[in-house]
Amino acid sequence: MAPIDRMIRKIPLGLLAIALLCCGCGRGTPPADPDLAIELRWLESYDRESRSDVETGLLWTLSFLGAALPANGENPLRWHGNVVTLHLDYAGVDAAALPAWRRLLGTLKASEEYRIMGALDAGRFVALTLCSSNHYYALTGADPRYDDAYARHEFGPERVAIVESAVSHGHRLVEIANGTAAADIAFVAHEGTGSLPLDTFVPKERELIDIMANGQLRFALYGRDGALEPSADGALTAAGKPSKCLWCHEIGLSRPFKGRTDVPGYGSLDSFVQRIADRMNVLHGARLELRSRIDFARTQDHTYAELLYLAFYEPSAERIAREWNVPIDEARERLAGLPAHANEEHDYLGKRLYRRSDVDALVPYGVLEPPTDPREPSAHEPDLLR
């Protein structure tokens, strides 16, 4: 018997159990909850993509979904090779969102892709969280009803009429919440038909922006019946889904891009622009007080989250070969005949890219279908939390 074995046999079982428990906790950190953990595969998608890029993208994805990501806590991402374990119980997720996260992760891990490959494509994870409106609402705690969301803030009597909008196809009516703290910041944009100057404007749906406790913007789109909608009505506006709102706003409150005309009886555009600037100053100050893994001063880091889903939705043959774990020649043979295109935003993603819907029709294992489009209204918008 080895000396260490003899030593262990002499330790009382009770003390041994306590010692092992303490070792498992490590520096007082509670053991990870397996129901809040998931394995994600990094599939290299373009030249010079690094593990650090992927980690930044995943952290920003979690932040956009409301996670606090405390800088002084355990890192929620643990790498082993090209697979990273995401521990959501180390991500600073609001307790109210944990039941939704548990259900969603359970469904993702029950997929054939996860069982066969041992992990989920990190791009599919982002597509089924950040880019899936129904899941985004649940994970960020958006109010299911507009009246409840509106009642959380005190909106002032002065409203702003936007008659030249870069978003709406017609006129847009904006309300601004009162208050001096970041948590008070909120805006509602009413989309509709008719004319604001002629007093014939009829609101049809509403887009509400407010600020989550982690300093990120939250977007919620409400239809005519006051219920959450996966996307804005394309007949009224080009706003798309919450993920498109994030892509456009990035991490800031946007001033009117086209607005030039003041409408009598409504707040002036100059005053509106100043109020937006004042609220951005408040938000900037609040973000400086956060002790988060997200550095808001690195204003383009959010792009890495977008690249995770863009490369997933528009994969190259090389990425597909890594997904399917087959030689590149075999992947190209299977893809022969499919239409290919170049990415419109980032040239380095490739000149011959494929559509995710076409690729998933050929995948050699079962996968969970993501939204048809990551930003625009989708023919298929999953709801795995029903």
mmCIF file of C-alpha atoms in Angstrom:
data_model
loop_
_atom_site.group_PDB
_atom_site.id
_atom_site.type_symbol
_atom_site.label_atom_id
_atom_site.label_comp_id
_atom_site.label_asym_id
_atom_site.label_seq_id
_atom_site.Cartn_x
_atom_site.Cartn_y
_atom_site.Cartn_z
ATOM 1 C CA MET A 1 0.000 0.000 0.000
ATOM 2 C CA ALA A 2 1.350 3.424 -0.914
ATOM 3 C CA PRO A 3 2.070 5.863 1.969
ATOM 4 C CA ILE A 4 -0.677 8.250 0.856
ATOM 5 C CA ASP A 5 -3.202 5.382 0.933
ATOM 6 C CA ARG A 6 -2.208 4.536 4.510
ATOM 7 C CA MET A 7 -2.624 8.185 5.509
ATOM 8 C CA ILE A 8 -6.106 8.380 3.999
ATOM 9 C CA ARG A 9 -7.199 5.175 5.751
ATOM 10 C CA LYS A 10 -6.246 6.711 9.121
ATOM 11 C CA ILE A 11 -8.412 9.828 8.587
ATOM 12 C CA PRO A 12 -11.913 9.503 10.110
ATOM 13 C CA LEU A 13 -14.556 9.313 7.393
ATOM 14 C CA GLY A 14 -16.366 12.418 8.651
ATOM 15 C CA LEU A 15 -13.239 14.559 8.517
ATOM 16 C CA LEU A 16 -12.343 13.142 5.127
ATOM 17 C CA ALA A 17 -15.754 14.115 3.749
ATOM 18 C CA ILE A 18 -15.364 17.664 5.095
ATOM 19 C CA ALA A 19 -11.874 17.923 3.608
ATOM 20 C CA LEU A 20 -13.061 16.762 0.211
ATOM 21 C CA LEU A 21 -16.003 19.158 0.307
ATOM 22 C CA CYS A 22 -13.739 22.077 1.107
ATOM 23 C CA CYS A 23 -11.368 21.147 -1.696
ATOM 24 C CA GLY A 24 -14.295 21.023 -4.117
ATOM 25 C CA CYS A 25 -15.491 24.478 -3.185
ATOM 26 C CA GLY A 26 -12.161 26.232 -3.686
ATOM 27 C CA ARG A 27 -11.691 29.662 -2.063
ATOM 28 C CA GLY A 28 -15.232 29.593 -0.677
ATOM 29 C CA THR A 29 -16.908 29.360 -4.084
ATOM 30 C CA PRO A 30 -19.957 27.067 -4.032
ATOM 31 C CA PRO A 31 -19.863 24.053 -6.356
ATOM 32 C CA ALA A 32 -21.148 24.701 -9.860
ATOM 33 C CA ASP A 33 -24.755 23.711 -10.568
ATOM 34 C CA PRO A 34 -24.716 21.209 -13.465
ATOM 35 C CA ASP A 35 -28.183 22.375 -14.551
ATOM 36 C CA LEU A 36 -26.711 25.845 -15.175
ATOM 37 C CA ALA A 37 -23.703 24.618 -17.144
ATOM 38 C CA ILE A 38 -23.327 23.824 -20.827
ATOM 39 C CA GLU A 39 -20.452 22.825 -23.127
ATOM 40 C CA LEU A 40 -19.953 25.025 -26.205
ATOM 41 C CA ARG A 41 -17.797 24.247 -29.243
ATOM 42 C CA TRP A 42 -15.634 26.905 -30.820
ATOM 43 C CA LEU A 43 -15.550 26.267 -34.554
ATOM 44 C CA GLU A 44 -12.993 28.555 -36.149
ATOM 45 C CA SER A 45 -14.884 30.631 -38.695
ATOM 46 C CA TYR A 46 -12.430 33.091 -40.248
ATOM 47 C CA ASP A 47 -8.716 33.852 -40.404
ATOM 48 C CA ARG A 48 -7.157 35.062 -37.170
ATOM 49 C CA GLU A 49 -10.224 34.290 -35.056
ATOM 50 C CA SER A 50 -8.880 33.503 -31.592
ATOM 51 C CA ARG A 51 -10.139 31.904 -28.433
ATOM 52 C CA SER A 52 -9.959 35.349 -26.830
ATOM 53 C CA ASP A 53 -12.291 36.724 -29.530
ATOM 54 C CA VAL A 54 -14.785 33.939 -28.852
ATOM 55 C CA GLU A 55 -14.610 34.467 -25.096
ATOM 56 C CA THR A 56 -15.219 38.198 -25.541
ATOM 57 C CA GLY A 57 -18.168 37.428 -27.807
ATOM 58 C CA LEU A 58 -19.703 35.007 -25.326
ATOM 59 C CA LEU A 59 -19.260 37.440 -22.426
ATOM 60 C CA TRP A 60 -20.950 40.205 -24.405
ATOM 61 C CA THR A 61 -23.748 37.834 -25.360
ATOM 62 C CA LEU A 62 -24.348 37.071 -21.680
ATOM 63 C CA SER A 63 -24.142 40.768 -20.831
ATOM 64 C CA PHE A 64 -26.704 41.658 -23.509
ATOM 65 C CA LEU A 65 -28.920 39.029 -21.851
ATOM 66 C CA GLY A 66 -28.640 40.726 -18.441
ATOM 67 C CA ALA A 67 -25.734 38.909 -16.739
ATOM 68 C CA ALA A 68 -23.721 41.072 -14.324
ATOM 69 C CA LEU A 69 -20.454 39.147 -14.917
ATOM 70 C CA PRO A 70 -18.772 40.311 -11.674
ATOM 71 C CA ALA A 71 -15.064 40.882 -12.198
ATOM 72 C CA ASN A 72 -14.169 39.642 -8.725
ATOM 73 C CA GLY A 73 -16.047 36.345 -9.085
ATOM 74 C CA GLU A 74 -15.233 33.038 -10.714
ATOM 75 C CA ASN A 75 -14.800 33.146 -14.460
ATOM 76 C CA PRO A 76 -17.999 31.669 -15.960
ATOM 77 C CA LEU A 77 -16.021 30.350 -18.946
ATOM 78 C CA ARG A 78 -13.655 27.379 -18.497
ATOM 79 C CA TRP A 79 -11.759 26.255 -21.601
ATOM 80 C CA HIS A 80 -10.543 22.768 -22.442
ATOM 81 C CA GLY A 81 -9.201 22.690 -25.953
ATOM 82 C CA ASN A 82 -11.710 24.213 -28.354
ATOM 83 C CA VAL A 83 -14.608 23.573 -25.987
ATOM 84 C CA VAL A 84 -15.625 26.008 -23.280
ATOM 85 C CA THR A 85 -17.827 25.185 -20.300
ATOM 86 C CA LEU A 86 -20.231 28.002 -19.509
ATOM 87 C CA HIS A 87 -21.164 28.143 -15.811
ATOM 88 C CA LEU A 88 -24.137 30.485 -15.585
ATOM 89 C CA ASP A 89 -24.159 30.375 -11.806
ATOM 90 C CA TYR A 90 -20.846 32.289 -11.954
ATOM 91 C CA ALA A 91 -22.162 34.815 -14.486
ATOM 92 C CA GLY A 92 -24.207 36.997 -12.138
ATOM 93 C CA VAL A 93 -27.554 36.070 -13.676
ATOM 94 C CA ASP A 94 -30.567 37.587 -11.940
ATOM 95 C CA ALA A 95 -32.332 35.021 -9.771
ATOM 96 C CA ALA A 96 -35.637 35.660 -11.545
ATOM 97 C CA ALA A 97 -34.095 34.542 -14.854
ATOM 98 C CA LEU A 98 -32.530 31.315 -13.559
ATOM 99 C CA PRO A 99 -35.640 29.108 -14.085
ATOM 100 C CA ALA A 100 -35.777 30.138 -17.745
ATOM 101 C CA TRP A 101 -32.057 29.500 -18.144
ATOM 102 C CA ARG A 102 -32.384 26.033 -16.553
ATOM 103 C CA ARG A 103 -35.193 25.048 -18.908
ATOM 104 C CA LEU A 104 -33.465 26.397 -21.967
ATOM 105 C CA LEU A 105 -30.114 24.774 -21.193
ATOM 106 C CA GLY A 106 -31.876 21.475 -20.478
ATOM 107 C CA THR A 107 -33.460 21.559 -23.931
ATOM 108 C CA LEU A 108 -30.198 22.521 -25.638
ATOM 109 C CA LYS A 109 -28.335 19.688 -23.921
ATOM 110 C CA ALA A 110 -31.043 17.184 -24.851
ATOM 111 C CA SER A 111 -30.501 17.873 -28.568
ATOM 112 C CA GLU A 112 -28.953 15.221 -30.804
ATOM 113 C CA GLU A 113 -26.166 17.629 -31.715
ATOM 114 C CA TYR A 114 -25.173 17.943 -28.064
ATOM 115 C CA ARG A 115 -25.362 14.198 -27.402
ATOM 116 C CA ILE A 116 -23.324 13.251 -30.476
ATOM 117 C CA MET A 117 -20.766 16.067 -30.532
ATOM 118 C CA GLY A 118 -20.506 16.448 -26.754
ATOM 119 C CA ALA A 119 -21.159 20.182 -26.960
ATOM 120 C CA LEU A 120 -23.307 22.771 -28.729
ATOM 121 C CA ASP A 121 -21.990 24.989 -31.516
ATOM 122 C CA ALA A 122 -21.251 28.326 -29.796
ATOM 123 C CA GLY A 123 -22.856 30.119 -32.743
ATOM 124 C CA ARG A 124 -26.061 28.107 -32.371
ATOM 125 C CA PHE A 125 -26.063 28.986 -28.661
ATOM 126 C CA VAL A 126 -25.970 32.706 -29.496
ATOM 127 C CA ALA A 127 -28.624 32.236 -32.198
ATOM 128 C CA LEU A 128 -30.936 30.461 -29.730
ATOM 129 C CA THR A 129 -30.468 33.039 -26.964
ATOM 130 C CA LEU A 130 -29.569 36.540 -28.099
ATOM 131 C CA CYS A 131 -31.093 36.211 -31.584
ATOM 132 C CA SER A 132 -34.249 34.362 -30.487
ATOM 133 C CA SER A 133 -36.714 37.039 -29.431
ATOM 134 C CA ASN A 134 -38.869 34.810 -27.223
ATOM 135 C CA HIS A 135 -35.817 33.589 -25.331
ATOM 136 C CA TYR A 136 -34.281 37.081 -25.189
ATOM 137 C CA TYR A 137 -37.414 38.420 -23.493
ATOM 138 C CA ALA A 138 -37.487 35.634 -20.919
ATOM 139 C CA LEU A 139 -33.773 35.820 -20.107
ATOM 140 C CA THR A 140 -33.718 39.626 -19.795
ATOM 141 C CA GLY A 141 -36.915 39.806 -17.740
ATOM 142 C CA ALA A 142 -38.893 41.914 -20.187
ATOM 143 C CA ASP A 143 -42.471 42.493 -19.022
ATOM 144 C CA PRO A 144 -44.924 40.369 -21.037
ATOM 145 C CA ARG A 145 -47.442 43.240 -21.117
ATOM 146 C CA TYR A 146 -46.832 46.788 -22.291
ATOM 147 C CA ASP A 147 -48.939 48.372 -19.538
ATOM 148 C CA ASP A 148 -46.764 46.742 -16.877
ATOM 149 C CA ALA A 149 -43.531 47.786 -18.595
ATOM 150 C CA TYR A 150 -44.775 51.337 -19.040
ATOM 151 C CA ALA A 151 -45.873 51.567 -15.381
ATOM 152 C CA ARG A 152 -42.331 50.815 -14.175
ATOM 153 C CA HIS A 153 -41.280 54.309 -15.258
ATOM 154 C CA GLU A 154 -42.638 57.816 -14.850
ATOM 155 C CA PHE A 155 -43.005 59.248 -18.335
ATOM 156 C CA GLY A 156 -43.150 63.001 -18.675
ATOM 157 C CA PRO A 157 -45.969 64.900 -20.415
ATOM 158 C CA GLU A 158 -43.730 66.261 -23.192
ATOM 159 C CA ARG A 159 -43.525 64.009 -26.241
ATOM 160 C CA VAL A 160 -41.385 64.261 -29.367
ATOM 161 C CA ALA A 161 -42.722 63.963 -32.908
ATOM 162 C CA ILE A 162 -40.363 62.422 -35.455
ATOM 163 C CA VAL A 163 -41.642 62.988 -38.971
ATOM 164 C CA GLU A 164 -38.385 62.092 -40.759
ATOM 165 C CA SER A 165 -37.306 58.746 -39.310
ATOM 166 C CA ALA A 166 -34.466 56.435 -40.274
ATOM 167 C CA VAL A 167 -36.423 53.564 -38.698
ATOM 168 C CA SER A 168 -40.145 54.126 -39.143
ATOM 169 C CA HIS A 169 -41.730 54.125 -42.573
ATOM 170 C CA GLY A 170 -44.076 56.849 -41.344
ATOM 171 C CA HIS A 171 -44.181 59.163 -38.350
ATOM 172 C CA ARG A 172 -42.928 58.221 -34.898
ATOM 173 C CA LEU A 173 -44.038 59.462 -31.473
ATOM 174 C CA VAL A 174 -41.465 59.257 -28.648
ATOM 175 C CA GLU A 175 -42.013 59.441 -24.889
ATOM 176 C CA ILE A 176 -39.179 60.047 -22.427
ATOM 177 C CA ALA A 177 -39.102 58.857 -18.809
ATOM 178 C CA ASN A 178 -38.274 61.252 -15.979
ATOM 179 C CA GLY A 179 -35.604 60.623 -13.364
ATOM 180 C CA THR A 180 -31.906 61.189 -12.779
ATOM 181 C CA ALA A 181 -30.597 57.650 -12.242
ATOM 182 C CA ALA A 182 -29.616 55.047 -14.833
ATOM 183 C CA ALA A 183 -32.502 52.839 -13.693
ATOM 184 C CA ASP A 184 -34.905 55.681 -14.556
ATOM 185 C CA ILE A 185 -33.830 55.880 -18.191
ATOM 186 C CA ALA A 186 -36.527 54.690 -20.576
ATOM 187 C CA PHE A 187 -37.991 55.614 -23.936
ATOM 188 C CA VAL A 188 -41.105 54.491 -25.781
ATOM 189 C CA ALA A 189 -41.417 54.871 -29.548
ATOM 190 C CA HIS A 190 -44.960 54.584 -30.894
ATOM 191 C CA GLU A 191 -45.149 53.330 -34.482
ATOM 192 C CA GLY A 192 -48.342 53.840 -36.423
ATOM 193 C CA THR A 193 -50.173 55.346 -39.336
ATOM 194 C CA GLY A 194 -51.351 58.836 -40.105
ATOM 195 C CA SER A 195 -49.820 62.264 -39.530
ATOM 196 C CA LEU A 196 -48.574 63.808 -36.281
ATOM 197 C CA PRO A 197 -48.765 67.421 -37.574
ATOM 198 C CA LEU A 198 -52.326 66.820 -38.819
ATOM 199 C CA ASP A 199 -53.299 65.053 -35.574
ATOM 200 C CA THR A 200 -54.356 61.900 -37.438
ATOM 201 C CA PHE A 201 -51.590 59.665 -36.085
ATOM 202 C CA VAL A 202 -52.840 56.278 -34.790
ATOM 203 C CA PRO A 203 -50.338 54.171 -32.763
ATOM 204 C CA LYS A 204 -50.222 50.508 -33.777
ATOM 205 C CA GLU A 205 -47.261 49.141 -31.813
ATOM 206 C CA ARG A 206 -44.615 50.285 -29.328
ATOM 207 C CA GLU A 207 -40.889 49.808 -28.817
ATOM 208 C CA LEU A 208 -39.643 50.271 -25.263
ATOM 209 C CA ILE A 209 -35.997 50.790 -24.285
ATOM 210 C CA ASP A 210 -34.818 50.745 -20.690
ATOM 211 C CA ILE A 211 -31.639 49.914 -18.779
ATOM 212 C CA MET A 212 -30.887 46.646 -17.028
ATOM 213 C CA ALA A 213 -29.000 46.520 -13.734
ATOM 214 C CA ASN A 214 -25.804 45.536 -15.563
ATOM 215 C CA GLY A 215 -25.791 48.743 -17.614
ATOM 216 C CA GLN A 216 -26.984 47.244 -20.895
ATOM 217 C CA LEU A 217 -29.935 48.429 -22.942
ATOM 218 C CA ARG A 218 -33.019 46.223 -23.000
ATOM 219 C CA PHE A 219 -35.456 46.257 -25.913
ATOM 220 C CA ALA A 220 -39.070 45.094 -25.918
ATOM 221 C CA LEU A 221 -41.497 45.239 -28.847
ATOM 222 C CA TYR A 222 -45.232 45.313 -28.074
ATOM 223 C CA GLY A 223 -48.026 44.714 -30.572
ATOM 224 C CA ARG A 224 -51.476 46.226 -30.885
ATOM 225 C CA ASP A 225 -52.838 44.007 -28.108
ATOM 226 C CA GLY A 226 -50.081 45.083 -25.707
ATOM 227 C CA ALA A 227 -48.301 41.703 -25.768
ATOM 228 C CA LEU A 228 -44.653 41.129 -26.616
ATOM 229 C CA GLU A 229 -43.950 40.499 -30.294
ATOM 230 C CA PRO A 230 -40.879 38.677 -31.692
ATOM 231 C CA SER A 231 -40.309 41.528 -34.143
ATOM 232 C CA ALA A 232 -41.687 44.874 -35.173
ATOM 233 C CA ASP A 233 -44.271 45.065 -37.933
ATOM 234 C CA GLY A 234 -42.363 45.423 -41.196
ATOM 235 C CA ALA A 235 -45.220 47.432 -42.699
ATOM 236 C CA LEU A 236 -44.641 50.133 -40.070
ATOM 237 C CA THR A 237 -40.924 50.084 -39.362
ATOM 238 C CA ALA A 238 -37.550 48.572 -40.194
ATOM 239 C CA ALA A 239 -36.801 48.006 -36.478
ATOM 240 C CA GLY A 240 -36.771 44.207 -36.837
ATOM 241 C CA LYS A 241 -36.074 42.090 -33.747
ATOM 242 C CA PRO A 242 -34.487 43.084 -30.409
ATOM 243 C CA SER A 243 -31.203 41.679 -31.753
ATOM 244 C CA LYS A 244 -31.381 44.215 -34.603
ATOM 245 C CA CYS A 245 -32.060 46.989 -32.095
ATOM 246 C CA LEU A 246 -28.870 45.928 -30.289
ATOM 247 C CA TRP A 247 -26.933 45.824 -33.537
ATOM 248 C CA CYS A 248 -28.057 49.356 -34.409
ATOM 249 C CA HIS A 249 -27.843 51.003 -30.969
ATOM 250 C CA GLU A 250 -24.721 49.050 -29.966
ATOM 251 C CA ILE A 251 -24.307 50.255 -26.361
ATOM 252 C CA GLY A 252 -25.756 53.748 -26.657
ATOM 253 C CA LEU A 253 -28.943 55.759 -26.921
ATOM 254 C CA SER A 254 -29.269 57.024 -30.472
ATOM 255 C CA ARG A 255 -30.230 60.540 -31.500
ATOM 256 C CA PRO A 256 -32.543 61.007 -34.515
ATOM 257 C CA PHE A 257 -30.526 60.397 -37.679
ATOM 258 C CA LYS A 258 -32.877 62.100 -40.126
ATOM 259 C CA GLY A 259 -35.111 64.263 -37.935
ATOM 260 C CA ARG A 260 -35.022 67.936 -38.967
ATOM 261 C CA THR A 261 -38.563 69.227 -38.508
ATOM 262 C CA ASP A 262 -40.072 70.418 -35.233
ATOM 263 C CA VAL A 263 -43.825 69.890 -34.895
ATOM 264 C CA PRO A 264 -45.854 72.499 -32.971
ATOM 265 C CA GLY A 265 -47.202 71.134 -29.709
ATOM 266 C CA TYR A 266 -44.339 68.639 -29.281
ATOM 267 C CA GLY A 267 -40.852 68.863 -27.824
ATOM 268 C CA SER A 268 -38.155 70.263 -30.090
ATOM 269 C CA LEU A 269 -35.609 67.969 -31.704
ATOM 270 C CA ASP A 270 -32.740 69.999 -30.220
ATOM 271 C CA SER A 271 -34.167 69.472 -26.755
ATOM 272 C CA PHE A 272 -34.616 65.769 -27.492
ATOM 273 C CA VAL A 273 -30.996 65.403 -28.600
ATOM 274 C CA GLN A 274 -29.818 67.153 -25.429
ATOM 275 C CA ARG A 275 -31.931 64.915 -23.208
ATOM 276 C CA ILE A 276 -30.464 61.852 -24.902
ATOM 277 C CA ALA A 277 -26.958 63.229 -24.320
ATOM 278 C CA ASP A 278 -27.751 63.912 -20.655
ATOM 279 C CA ARG A 279 -28.994 60.360 -20.159
ATOM 280 C CA MET A 280 -25.958 58.915 -21.899
ATOM 281 C CA ASN A 281 -23.768 60.845 -19.445
ATOM 282 C CA VAL A 282 -25.742 59.323 -16.564
ATOM 283 C CA LEU A 283 -25.439 55.862 -18.076
ATOM 284 C CA HIS A 284 -21.712 56.296 -18.687
ATOM 285 C CA GLY A 285 -21.212 57.268 -15.046
ATOM 286 C CA ALA A 286 -23.231 54.290 -13.820
ATOM 287 C CA ARG A 287 -21.224 51.910 -16.000
ATOM 288 C CA LEU A 288 -17.962 53.245 -14.528
ATOM 289 C CA GLU A 289 -19.201 52.140 -11.104
ATOM 290 C CA LEU A 290 -19.790 48.562 -12.211
ATOM 291 C CA ARG A 291 -17.211 45.918 -11.364
ATOM 292 C CA SER A 292 -17.818 43.785 -14.402
ATOM 293 C CA ARG A 293 -15.866 41.677 -16.872
ATOM 294 C CA ILE A 294 -17.413 43.906 -19.538
ATOM 295 C CA ASP A 295 -15.318 46.968 -20.325
ATOM 296 C CA PHE A 296 -17.716 49.536 -21.772
ATOM 297 C CA ALA A 297 -14.738 51.702 -22.729
ATOM 298 C CA ARG A 298 -13.897 49.106 -25.381
ATOM 299 C CA THR A 299 -16.762 50.283 -27.516
ATOM 300 C CA GLN A 300 -16.306 47.762 -30.343
ATOM 301 C CA ASP A 301 -15.960 44.585 -28.263
ATOM 302 C CA HIS A 302 -19.664 43.880 -28.765
ATOM 303 C CA THR A 303 -18.786 43.106 -32.403
ATOM 304 C CA TYR A 304 -17.369 39.765 -31.288
ATOM 305 C CA ALA A 305 -20.851 38.697 -30.159
ATOM 306 C CA GLU A 306 -22.224 39.668 -33.569
ATOM 307 C CA LEU A 307 -19.453 37.750 -35.331
ATOM 308 C CA LEU A 308 -20.407 34.587 -33.433
ATOM 309 C CA TYR A 309 -23.902 34.577 -34.903
ATOM 310 C CA LEU A 310 -22.983 36.026 -38.302
ATOM 311 C CA ALA A 311 -20.396 33.299 -38.927
ATOM 312 C CA PHE A 312 -22.941 30.717 -37.786
ATOM 313 C CA TYR A 313 -25.688 31.996 -40.083
ATOM 314 C CA GLU A 314 -23.286 32.408 -43.013
ATOM 315 C CA PRO A 315 -20.699 29.635 -42.627
ATOM 316 C CA SER A 316 -17.847 28.824 -44.979
ATOM 317 C CA ALA A 317 -17.166 25.291 -46.215
ATOM 318 C CA GLU A 318 -14.217 25.141 -43.821
ATOM 319 C CA ARG A 319 -16.398 25.979 -40.842
ATOM 320 C CA ILE A 320 -19.012 23.444 -41.949
ATOM 321 C CA ALA A 321 -16.354 20.734 -42.192
ATOM 322 C CA ARG A 322 -15.398 21.483 -38.581
ATOM 323 C CA GLU A 323 -19.067 21.439 -37.533
ATOM 324 C CA TRP A 324 -19.683 18.044 -39.093
ATOM 325 C CA ASN A 325 -16.235 16.729 -38.181
ATOM 326 C CA VAL A 326 -15.560 15.626 -41.770
ATOM 327 C CA PRO A 327 -12.707 16.344 -44.232
ATOM 328 C CA ILE A 328 -13.057 19.598 -46.167
ATOM 329 C CA ASP A 329 -13.342 17.746 -49.486
ATOM 330 C CA GLU A 330 -16.301 15.772 -48.171
ATOM 331 C CA ALA A 331 -17.963 18.957 -46.904
ATOM 332 C CA ARG A 332 -17.503 20.646 -50.284
ATOM 333 C CA GLU A 333 -18.953 17.628 -52.041
ATOM 334 C CA ARG A 334 -22.057 17.709 -49.865
ATOM 335 C CA LEU A 335 -22.405 21.471 -50.396
ATOM 336 C CA ALA A 336 -22.071 21.263 -54.167
ATOM 337 C CA GLY A 337 -25.023 22.902 -55.873
ATOM 338 C CA LEU A 338 -25.961 25.151 -52.936
ATOM 339 C CA PRO A 339 -25.943 28.906 -53.614
ATOM 340 C CA ALA A 340 -23.023 30.813 -52.098
ATOM 341 C CA HIS A 341 -22.547 34.503 -51.348
ATOM 342 C CA ALA A 342 -20.188 36.989 -49.662
ATOM 343 C CA ASN A 343 -20.938 38.568 -46.298
ATOM 344 C CA GLU A 344 -22.173 42.140 -46.699
ATOM 345 C CA GLU A 345 -20.727 43.454 -43.415
ATOM 346 C CA HIS A 346 -17.318 41.825 -43.028
ATOM 347 C CA ASP A 347 -15.281 40.824 -46.073
ATOM 348 C CA TYR A 348 -12.975 38.630 -44.003
ATOM 349 C CA LEU A 349 -15.817 36.213 -43.223
ATOM 350 C CA GLY A 350 -15.429 34.913 -46.756
ATOM 351 C CA LYS A 351 -16.500 35.190 -50.378
ATOM 352 C CA ARG A 352 -18.258 31.800 -50.578
ATOM 353 C CA LEU A 353 -20.631 31.486 -47.658
ATOM 354 C CA TYR A 354 -23.758 29.380 -47.286
ATOM 355 C CA ARG A 355 -27.147 29.956 -45.701
ATOM 356 C CA ARG A 356 -27.710 28.288 -42.355
ATOM 357 C CA SER A 357 -31.095 26.914 -43.409
ATOM 358 C CA ASP A 358 -29.468 25.181 -46.395
ATOM 359 C CA VAL A 359 -26.633 23.802 -44.280
ATOM 360 C CA ASP A 360 -28.839 22.475 -41.491
ATOM 361 C CA ALA A 361 -30.894 20.553 -44.063
ATOM 362 C CA LEU A 362 -27.742 18.518 -44.782
ATOM 363 C CA VAL A 363 -26.339 18.137 -41.280
ATOM 364 C CA PRO A 364 -25.662 14.474 -40.378
ATOM 365 C CA TYR A 365 -27.284 14.785 -36.928
ATOM 366 C CA GLY A 366 -30.391 16.424 -35.523
ATOM 367 C CA VAL A 367 -30.150 20.098 -34.572
ATOM 368 C CA LEU A 368 -32.407 22.636 -32.920
ATOM 369 C CA GLU A 369 -33.655 25.025 -35.586
ATOM 370 C CA PRO A 370 -32.608 28.633 -34.913
ATOM 371 C CA PRO A 371 -34.612 31.670 -36.031
ATOM 372 C CA THR A 372 -34.707 31.984 -39.802
ATOM 373 C CA ASP A 373 -32.983 35.362 -39.528
ATOM 374 C CA PRO A 374 -30.910 36.684 -36.619
ATOM 375 C CA ARG A 375 -32.186 40.271 -36.877
ATOM 376 C CA GLU A 376 -35.169 40.535 -39.178
ATOM 377 C CA PRO A 377 -38.700 39.099 -38.797
ATOM 378 C CA SER A 378 -38.369 35.322 -39.144
ATOM 379 C CA ALA A 379 -40.569 32.676 -40.682
ATOM 380 C CA HIS A 380 -39.492 30.465 -37.780
ATOM 381 C CA GLU A 381 -39.021 32.005 -34.338
ATOM 382 C CA PRO A 382 -38.393 29.290 -31.728
ATOM 383 C CA ASP A 383 -39.878 29.227 -28.252
ATOM 384 C CA LEU A 384 -38.246 26.383 -26.351
ATOM 385 C CA LEU A 385 -39.567 27.679 -23.024
ATOM 386 C CA ARG A 386 -43.240 26.902 -23.621
#
